[in-house]
């Protein structure tokens, strides 16, 4: 609480928000959302901080239940899907006897659909993990140029198949940031994969990066179908998909960008898009050089009692 007030005082008028977990002996833990703003005198110097505390314990509990439910269901669905995929593969390999063209065709569809369902479950699980804060970043120095090179190499076969040119203009090295390599790779794989999905054959995708004073900005630009202005903010919401004939042709969960946004924000970064319909879209990811400090949560039960503190505190 004290830290929240301090940061409200130093952040000139910007309201500060934190979740505070409060545990008192004999009572169950409660969660409060605290919003703190510095209140100023006429001459602009602050004289204090006003904090509004909202009890969000029930909401948190519901979120936890929903997240557990999703996680159990997804795990339960994964196992049978694995066997469906496995057995279809065995039949397609001809190990159970010869199959005709029509049967092969149908089995390929079963395999494709099972894969799609599997992808959906994976996305749901991943989103769930991110939303419920059940995962921790594994920070390490990540050289952005090398990471992008790796992503482009991994996506080349897909681009080739879709007849889209993949151009990497990011030099090695570009800059090193502190981050979770695997998650950051996932961010750029996802953005390039989207660009490929929404760019017709003959188009191109270009990756660029620039290292500024505060952050490294990586851009993924495509010459695809574009995103209408009124939809641009919404595409980062979970399950949101732009409703047009062409987009519906593509399979997806609508969770990709929500996951990407989560990961970028966990790194203290930002993501935004610039786009024009029928001309293309550019997604920008700005990553700071160092990870932000841990989120502010206070567990009163674990705070030392005054008699444990050294004199003067
Ligand atoms: P998914 O790709 O699984 O549908 P995403 O969250 O990754 O879900 O994307 C949400 C929606 O944003 C997509 O369905 C599509 O309508 C739109 N979109 C994302 N990337 C692009 C892009 N590069 N060009 C055009 N539309 C895009």
Tab-separated table of C-alpha atoms and ligand atoms in Angstrom:
chain	number	residue	atom	x	y	z
A	1	UNK	CA	0.000	0.000	0.000
A	2	UNK	CA	2.790	2.358	0.894
A	3	UNK	CA	4.579	1.563	-2.339
A	4	UNK	CA	1.401	2.177	-4.325
A	5	UNK	CA	0.969	5.595	-2.701
A	6	UNK	CA	4.613	6.416	-3.306
A	7	UNK	CA	4.323	5.571	-6.987
A	8	UNK	CA	1.114	7.657	-7.238
A	9	UNK	CA	3.072	10.605	-5.829
A	10	UNK	CA	5.979	10.189	-8.217
A	11	UNK	CA	3.840	9.561	-11.311
A	12	UNK	CA	2.517	13.116	-11.571
A	13	UNK	CA	-1.236	12.647	-11.613
A	14	UNK	CA	-1.337	9.251	-13.369
A	15	UNK	CA	-3.632	6.953	-11.393
A	16	UNK	CA	-1.834	3.810	-10.210
A	17	UNK	CA	-3.608	0.477	-9.969
A	18	UNK	CA	-2.588	-2.590	-7.988
A	19	UNK	CA	-4.145	-5.733	-6.663
A	20	UNK	CA	-3.642	-6.178	-2.962
A	21	UNK	CA	-4.170	-9.487	-1.243
A	22	UNK	CA	-5.015	-9.074	2.389
A	23	UNK	CA	-4.979	-11.952	4.829
A	24	UNK	CA	-5.968	-11.470	8.431
A	25	UNK	CA	-5.815	-14.098	11.140
A	26	UNK	CA	-8.978	-16.229	11.241
A	27	UNK	CA	-10.379	-14.814	8.004
A	28	UNK	CA	-10.068	-15.909	4.440
A	29	UNK	CA	-7.872	-13.957	2.088
A	30	UNK	CA	-9.540	-11.028	0.362
A	31	UNK	CA	-8.407	-9.331	-2.817
A	32	UNK	CA	-8.746	-5.604	-3.333
A	33	UNK	CA	-8.184	-3.593	-6.421
A	34	UNK	CA	-6.657	-0.336	-5.296
A	35	UNK	CA	-6.585	2.796	-7.407
A	36	UNK	CA	-4.405	5.587	-6.113
A	37	UNK	CA	-4.108	9.166	-7.400
A	38	UNK	CA	-2.090	12.050	-6.090
A	39	UNK	CA	-4.194	15.057	-5.140
A	40	UNK	CA	-2.526	18.410	-5.714
A	41	UNK	CA	-2.593	21.876	-4.255
A	42	UNK	CA	-3.368	24.778	-6.567
A	43	UNK	CA	0.325	25.318	-7.211
A	44	UNK	CA	0.618	21.759	-8.514
A	45	UNK	CA	2.505	20.173	-5.610
A	46	UNK	CA	0.709	17.121	-4.259
A	47	UNK	CA	-0.507	17.188	-0.671
A	48	UNK	CA	-1.589	13.574	-0.484
A	49	UNK	CA	-2.936	10.501	-2.176
A	50	UNK	CA	-6.529	9.323	-2.487
A	51	UNK	CA	-6.948	5.577	-2.757
A	52	UNK	CA	-10.124	3.757	-3.710
A	53	UNK	CA	-10.232	0.095	-2.698
A	54	UNK	CA	-12.672	-2.263	-4.403
A	55	UNK	CA	-13.249	-5.728	-2.975
A	56	UNK	CA	-12.859	-8.107	-5.939
A	57	UNK	CA	-12.623	-11.353	-3.923
A	58	UNK	CA	-15.726	-12.951	-5.493
A	59	UNK	CA	-14.653	-11.996	-8.984
A	60	UNK	CA	-11.214	-13.516	-8.358
A	61	UNK	CA	-12.775	-16.704	-7.032
A	62	UNK	CA	-14.967	-17.014	-10.125
A	63	UNK	CA	-11.965	-16.463	-12.361
A	64	UNK	CA	-10.103	-19.186	-10.511
A	65	UNK	CA	-12.997	-21.634	-10.893
A	66	UNK	CA	-13.364	-20.853	-14.581
A	67	UNK	CA	-9.665	-21.270	-15.107
A	68	UNK	CA	-9.585	-24.637	-13.277
A	69	UNK	CA	-12.588	-25.829	-15.238
A	70	UNK	CA	-11.020	-24.863	-18.548
A	71	UNK	CA	-7.767	-26.489	-17.645
A	72	UNK	CA	-9.394	-29.800	-16.623
A	73	UNK	CA	-11.624	-29.936	-19.705
A	74	UNK	CA	-8.764	-29.137	-22.049
A	75	UNK	CA	-6.535	-31.821	-20.554
A	76	UNK	CA	-9.328	-34.377	-20.776
A	77	UNK	CA	-9.936	-33.542	-24.440
A	78	UNK	CA	-6.305	-33.754	-25.419
A	79	UNK	CA	-5.873	-37.472	-24.718
A	80	UNK	CA	-8.656	-38.872	-26.950
A	81	UNK	CA	-7.622	-36.470	-29.694
A	82	UNK	CA	-4.106	-37.838	-29.548
A	83	UNK	CA	-5.403	-41.328	-30.187
A	84	UNK	CA	-7.680	-40.206	-33.023
A	85	UNK	CA	-4.713	-38.552	-34.737
A	86	UNK	CA	-2.430	-41.515	-34.073
A	87	UNK	CA	-4.821	-44.169	-35.391
A	88	UNK	CA	-5.678	-42.142	-38.487
A	89	UNK	CA	-1.956	-41.857	-39.206
A	90	UNK	CA	-1.566	-45.625	-38.896
A	91	UNK	CA	-4.435	-46.239	-41.367
A	92	UNK	CA	-3.075	-43.596	-43.764
A	93	UNK	CA	0.325	-45.291	-43.718
A	94	UNK	CA	-1.408	-48.415	-45.052
A	95	UNK	CA	-0.481	-50.508	-42.013
A	96	UNK	CA	-4.035	-51.829	-41.685
A	97	UNK	CA	-4.364	-52.743	-45.360
A	98	UNK	CA	-4.807	-50.841	-48.601
A	99	UNK	CA	-7.135	-47.803	-48.707
A	100	UNK	CA	-8.696	-46.213	-51.774
A	101	UNK	CA	-8.433	-42.565	-52.825
A	102	UNK	CA	-11.817	-41.566	-51.370
A	103	UNK	CA	-10.967	-43.147	-48.022
A	104	UNK	CA	-7.594	-41.363	-48.061
A	105	UNK	CA	-9.357	-38.093	-48.779
A	106	UNK	CA	-11.772	-38.528	-45.885
A	107	UNK	CA	-9.047	-39.636	-43.505
A	108	UNK	CA	-6.930	-36.603	-44.416
A	109	UNK	CA	-9.926	-34.442	-43.476
A	110	UNK	CA	-10.290	-36.243	-40.139
A	111	UNK	CA	-6.586	-35.676	-39.494
A	112	UNK	CA	-6.816	-31.987	-40.405
A	113	UNK	CA	-9.866	-31.410	-38.213
A	114	UNK	CA	-8.309	-33.268	-35.288
A	115	UNK	CA	-5.228	-31.095	-35.665
A	116	UNK	CA	-7.376	-27.971	-35.674
A	117	UNK	CA	-9.170	-29.087	-32.529
A	118	UNK	CA	-5.837	-29.865	-30.902
A	119	UNK	CA	-4.577	-26.386	-31.776
A	120	UNK	CA	-7.710	-24.862	-30.280
A	121	UNK	CA	-7.235	-26.760	-27.044
A	122	UNK	CA	-3.571	-25.771	-26.901
A	123	UNK	CA	-4.523	-22.105	-27.391
A	124	UNK	CA	-7.182	-22.341	-24.703
A	125	UNK	CA	-4.738	-23.897	-22.258
A	126	UNK	CA	-2.064	-21.355	-23.044
A	127	UNK	CA	-4.475	-18.455	-22.723
A	128	UNK	CA	-5.749	-19.852	-19.478
A	129	UNK	CA	-2.233	-20.165	-18.080
A	130	UNK	CA	-1.444	-16.581	-19.047
A	131	UNK	CA	-4.709	-15.122	-17.742
A	132	UNK	CA	-4.602	-16.869	-14.420
A	133	UNK	CA	-1.026	-15.826	-13.834
A	134	UNK	CA	-0.020	-19.465	-13.464
A	135	UNK	CA	3.129	-19.005	-15.426
A	136	UNK	CA	6.370	-17.204	-14.858
A	137	UNK	CA	8.690	-15.783	-17.443
A	138	UNK	CA	12.106	-17.418	-17.639
A	139	UNK	CA	14.203	-14.331	-18.216
A	140	UNK	CA	17.481	-14.434	-20.129
A	141	UNK	CA	19.302	-12.120	-22.539
A	142	UNK	CA	17.616	-12.425	-25.941
A	143	UNK	CA	19.286	-11.046	-29.059
A	144	UNK	CA	16.411	-9.815	-31.218
A	145	UNK	CA	18.170	-10.165	-34.606
A	146	UNK	CA	19.032	-13.816	-33.945
A	147	UNK	CA	15.537	-14.552	-32.666
A	148	UNK	CA	13.891	-13.033	-35.762
A	149	UNK	CA	16.289	-14.950	-38.031
A	150	UNK	CA	15.210	-18.161	-36.334
A	151	UNK	CA	11.511	-17.292	-36.673
A	152	UNK	CA	11.880	-16.458	-40.367
A	153	UNK	CA	13.752	-19.714	-41.005
A	154	UNK	CA	11.013	-21.684	-39.241
A	155	UNK	CA	8.278	-19.965	-41.282
A	156	UNK	CA	9.986	-20.187	-44.714
A	157	UNK	CA	8.365	-23.524	-45.678
A	158	UNK	CA	4.873	-22.176	-44.881
A	159	UNK	CA	5.534	-18.984	-46.861
A	160	UNK	CA	6.833	-21.052	-49.749
A	161	UNK	CA	3.736	-23.201	-49.748
A	162	UNK	CA	1.484	-20.120	-49.731
A	163	UNK	CA	3.576	-18.418	-52.441
A	164	UNK	CA	4.229	-15.389	-50.252
A	165	UNK	CA	7.672	-13.742	-50.102
A	166	UNK	CA	9.156	-13.554	-46.602
A	167	UNK	CA	11.755	-10.774	-46.308
A	168	UNK	CA	13.943	-10.370	-43.242
A	169	UNK	CA	15.475	-6.882	-42.896
A	170	UNK	CA	16.500	-7.351	-39.266
A	171	UNK	CA	20.276	-7.326	-38.858
A	172	UNK	CA	22.189	-9.619	-36.525
A	173	UNK	CA	22.888	-8.363	-33.941
A	174	UNK	CA	20.193	-5.716	-33.456
A	175	UNK	CA	19.904	-5.408	-29.687
A	176	UNK	CA	19.659	-7.615	-26.653
A	177	UNK	CA	16.632	-7.452	-24.378
A	178	UNK	CA	15.854	-9.238	-21.166
A	179	UNK	CA	13.022	-11.671	-21.839
A	180	UNK	CA	11.657	-15.162	-22.107
A	181	UNK	CA	13.100	-16.516	-25.355
A	182	UNK	CA	10.475	-19.202	-25.926
A	183	UNK	CA	7.560	-16.825	-25.349
A	184	UNK	CA	9.040	-14.073	-27.497
A	185	UNK	CA	9.593	-16.594	-30.291
A	186	UNK	CA	5.926	-17.535	-29.941
A	187	UNK	CA	4.969	-13.841	-30.335
A	188	UNK	CA	6.772	-13.430	-33.659
A	189	UNK	CA	5.812	-16.882	-34.997
A	190	UNK	CA	2.199	-15.932	-34.334
A	191	UNK	CA	2.459	-12.549	-36.050
A	192	UNK	CA	4.173	-14.014	-39.126
A	193	UNK	CA	1.671	-16.873	-39.197
A	194	UNK	CA	-1.234	-14.376	-39.153
A	195	UNK	CA	0.426	-12.284	-41.863
A	196	UNK	CA	0.740	-15.441	-43.976
A	197	UNK	CA	-2.880	-16.401	-43.366
A	198	UNK	CA	-4.219	-13.037	-44.475
A	199	UNK	CA	-1.908	-12.316	-47.412
A	200	UNK	CA	-2.917	-13.706	-50.805
A	201	UNK	CA	-0.374	-15.546	-52.988
A	202	UNK	CA	2.092	-13.216	-54.697
A	203	UNK	CA	2.223	-10.866	-51.687
A	204	UNK	CA	5.069	-10.275	-49.283
A	205	UNK	CA	5.834	-10.045	-45.577
A	206	UNK	CA	8.686	-7.880	-44.321
A	207	UNK	CA	10.257	-7.915	-40.880
A	208	UNK	CA	12.171	-4.894	-39.616
A	209	UNK	CA	13.560	-3.734	-36.288
A	210	UNK	CA	14.896	-0.538	-34.793
A	211	UNK	CA	16.634	-0.122	-31.472
A	212	UNK	CA	15.656	3.118	-29.720
A	213	UNK	CA	16.666	4.589	-26.392
A	214	UNK	CA	13.849	2.968	-24.397
A	215	UNK	CA	12.817	-0.043	-26.457
A	216	UNK	CA	13.416	-2.210	-29.507
A	217	UNK	CA	10.556	-2.053	-31.997
A	218	UNK	CA	10.038	-4.989	-34.338
A	219	UNK	CA	7.534	-4.697	-37.182
A	220	UNK	CA	5.843	-7.390	-39.237
A	221	UNK	CA	4.406	-5.862	-42.385
A	222	UNK	CA	2.209	-7.661	-44.880
A	223	UNK	CA	0.558	-6.800	-48.185
A	224	UNK	CA	-2.599	-8.671	-47.217
A	225	UNK	CA	-6.298	-7.974	-46.869
A	226	UNK	CA	-5.866	-5.380	-44.110
A	227	UNK	CA	-8.055	-4.689	-41.072
A	228	UNK	CA	-10.843	-2.063	-41.045
A	229	UNK	CA	-10.055	0.809	-38.695
A	230	UNK	CA	-12.997	0.158	-36.372
A	231	UNK	CA	-11.830	-3.437	-35.844
A	232	UNK	CA	-8.187	-2.659	-35.151
A	233	UNK	CA	-8.489	-2.312	-31.380
A	234	UNK	CA	-10.788	-5.324	-31.047
A	235	UNK	CA	-8.549	-7.918	-32.730
A	236	UNK	CA	-6.449	-8.146	-29.554
A	237	UNK	CA	-9.495	-9.257	-27.566
A	238	UNK	CA	-9.936	-12.950	-26.893
A	239	UNK	CA	-11.895	-14.905	-29.522
A	240	UNK	CA	-12.324	-11.828	-31.709
A	241	UNK	CA	-12.086	-12.371	-35.451
A	242	UNK	CA	-12.796	-9.842	-38.165
A	243	UNK	CA	-15.976	-10.979	-39.799
A	244	UNK	CA	-15.323	-10.962	-43.502
A	245	UNK	CA	-15.648	-13.605	-46.208
A	246	UNK	CA	-11.923	-13.982	-46.576
A	247	UNK	CA	-11.039	-14.233	-42.896
A	248	UNK	CA	-13.632	-16.898	-42.280
A	249	UNK	CA	-11.901	-19.057	-44.857
A	250	UNK	CA	-9.077	-19.410	-42.356
A	251	UNK	CA	-9.204	-21.591	-39.365
A	252	UNK	CA	-8.221	-20.035	-36.101
A	253	UNK	CA	-9.312	-19.615	-32.543
A	254	UNK	CA	-9.202	-15.847	-32.284
A	255	UNK	CA	-6.912	-16.321	-29.290
A	256	UNK	CA	-3.589	-15.818	-31.075
A	257	UNK	CA	-3.354	-12.047	-30.693
A	258	UNK	CA	-4.776	-12.102	-27.157
A	259	UNK	CA	-1.954	-14.485	-26.204
A	260	UNK	CA	0.613	-12.354	-28.039
A	261	UNK	CA	-0.583	-9.188	-26.266
A	262	UNK	CA	-0.408	-10.908	-22.888
A	263	UNK	CA	3.178	-12.056	-23.451
A	264	UNK	CA	4.298	-8.650	-24.736
A	265	UNK	CA	2.712	-6.876	-21.761
A	266	UNK	CA	4.283	-9.313	-19.325
A	267	UNK	CA	7.585	-8.124	-20.778
A	268	UNK	CA	6.558	-4.534	-20.044
A	269	UNK	CA	6.176	-3.970	-23.789
A	270	UNK	CA	3.419	-2.805	-26.120
A	271	UNK	CA	1.825	-3.974	-29.338
A	272	UNK	CA	-0.135	-2.028	-31.915
A	273	UNK	CA	-1.263	-2.237	-35.512
A	274	UNK	CA	-1.482	0.059	-38.499
A	275	UNK	CA	-3.557	-1.175	-41.378
A	276	UNK	CA	-5.519	-0.279	-44.479
A	277	UNK	CA	-8.102	-2.536	-46.051
A	278	UNK	CA	-6.797	-4.205	-49.224
A	279	UNK	CA	-3.347	-2.692	-48.761
A	280	UNK	CA	-1.950	-4.591	-45.801
A	281	UNK	CA	-1.227	-4.488	-42.090
A	282	UNK	CA	1.833	-3.772	-39.990
A	283	UNK	CA	2.037	-5.099	-36.452
A	284	UNK	CA	4.551	-3.383	-34.154
A	285	UNK	CA	5.992	-4.884	-30.989
A	286	UNK	CA	7.939	-2.604	-28.655
A	287	UNK	CA	10.061	-4.358	-26.034
A	288	UNK	CA	11.957	-2.554	-23.252
A	289	UNK	CA	15.545	-3.620	-22.618
A	290	UNK	CA	14.823	-4.785	-19.071
A	291	UNK	CA	11.835	-6.598	-17.606
A	292	UNK	CA	9.525	-4.591	-15.351
A	293	UNK	CA	9.623	-5.040	-11.596
A	294	UNK	CA	7.255	-7.659	-10.221
A	295	UNK	CA	3.602	-6.738	-10.000
A	296	UNK	CA	2.742	-5.028	-6.781
A	297	UNK	CA	0.950	-7.407	-4.436
A	298	UNK	CA	0.998	-7.164	-0.710
A	299	UNK	CA	0.338	-10.097	1.549
A	300	UNK	CA	-0.284	-8.575	4.972
A	301	UNK	CA	-0.007	-11.988	6.627
A	302	UNK	CA	3.585	-12.230	5.490
A	303	UNK	CA	4.638	-8.747	6.483
A	304	UNK	CA	6.887	-8.682	9.540
A	305	UNK	CA	5.138	-7.463	12.646
A	306	UNK	CA	6.425	-4.132	14.040
A	307	UNK	CA	8.338	-5.839	16.850
A	308	UNK	CA	10.367	-7.843	14.259
A	309	UNK	CA	11.572	-4.692	12.568
A	310	UNK	CA	14.870	-3.101	13.512
A	311	UNK	CA	14.550	0.092	15.586
A	312	UNK	CA	13.760	3.199	13.563
A	313	UNK	CA	11.502	1.411	11.029
B	1	LIG	P1	-6.932	-16.164	-35.367
B	1	LIG	O1	-5.801	-15.869	-36.293
B	1	LIG	O2	-6.801	-17.470	-34.674
B	1	LIG	O3	-8.292	-15.926	-35.951
B	1	LIG	P2	-5.902	-13.922	-33.880
B	1	LIG	O4	-6.200	-13.474	-32.496
B	1	LIG	O5	-4.493	-14.265	-34.217
B	1	LIG	O6	-6.869	-15.131	-34.157
B	1	LIG	O7	-6.415	-12.805	-34.868
B	1	LIG	C1	-7.700	-12.245	-34.701
B	1	LIG	C2	-8.209	-11.698	-36.007
B	1	LIG	O8	-7.472	-10.538	-36.404
B	1	LIG	C3	-8.083	-12.643	-37.180
B	1	LIG	O9	-9.132	-13.602	-37.210
B	1	LIG	C4	-8.148	-11.676	-38.343
B	1	LIG	O10	-9.495	-11.319	-38.608
B	1	LIG	C5	-7.420	-10.461	-37.811
B	1	LIG	N1	-5.981	-10.423	-38.236
B	1	LIG	C6	-4.920	-10.800	-37.487
B	1	LIG	N2	-3.761	-10.606	-38.162
B	1	LIG	C7	-4.094	-10.097	-39.370
B	1	LIG	C8	-3.340	-9.680	-40.523
B	1	LIG	N3	-2.014	-9.745	-40.574
B	1	LIG	N4	-4.050	-9.213	-41.587
B	1	LIG	C9	-5.390	-9.117	-41.544
B	1	LIG	N5	-6.163	-9.492	-40.498
B	1	LIG	C10	-5.531	-9.979	-39.425
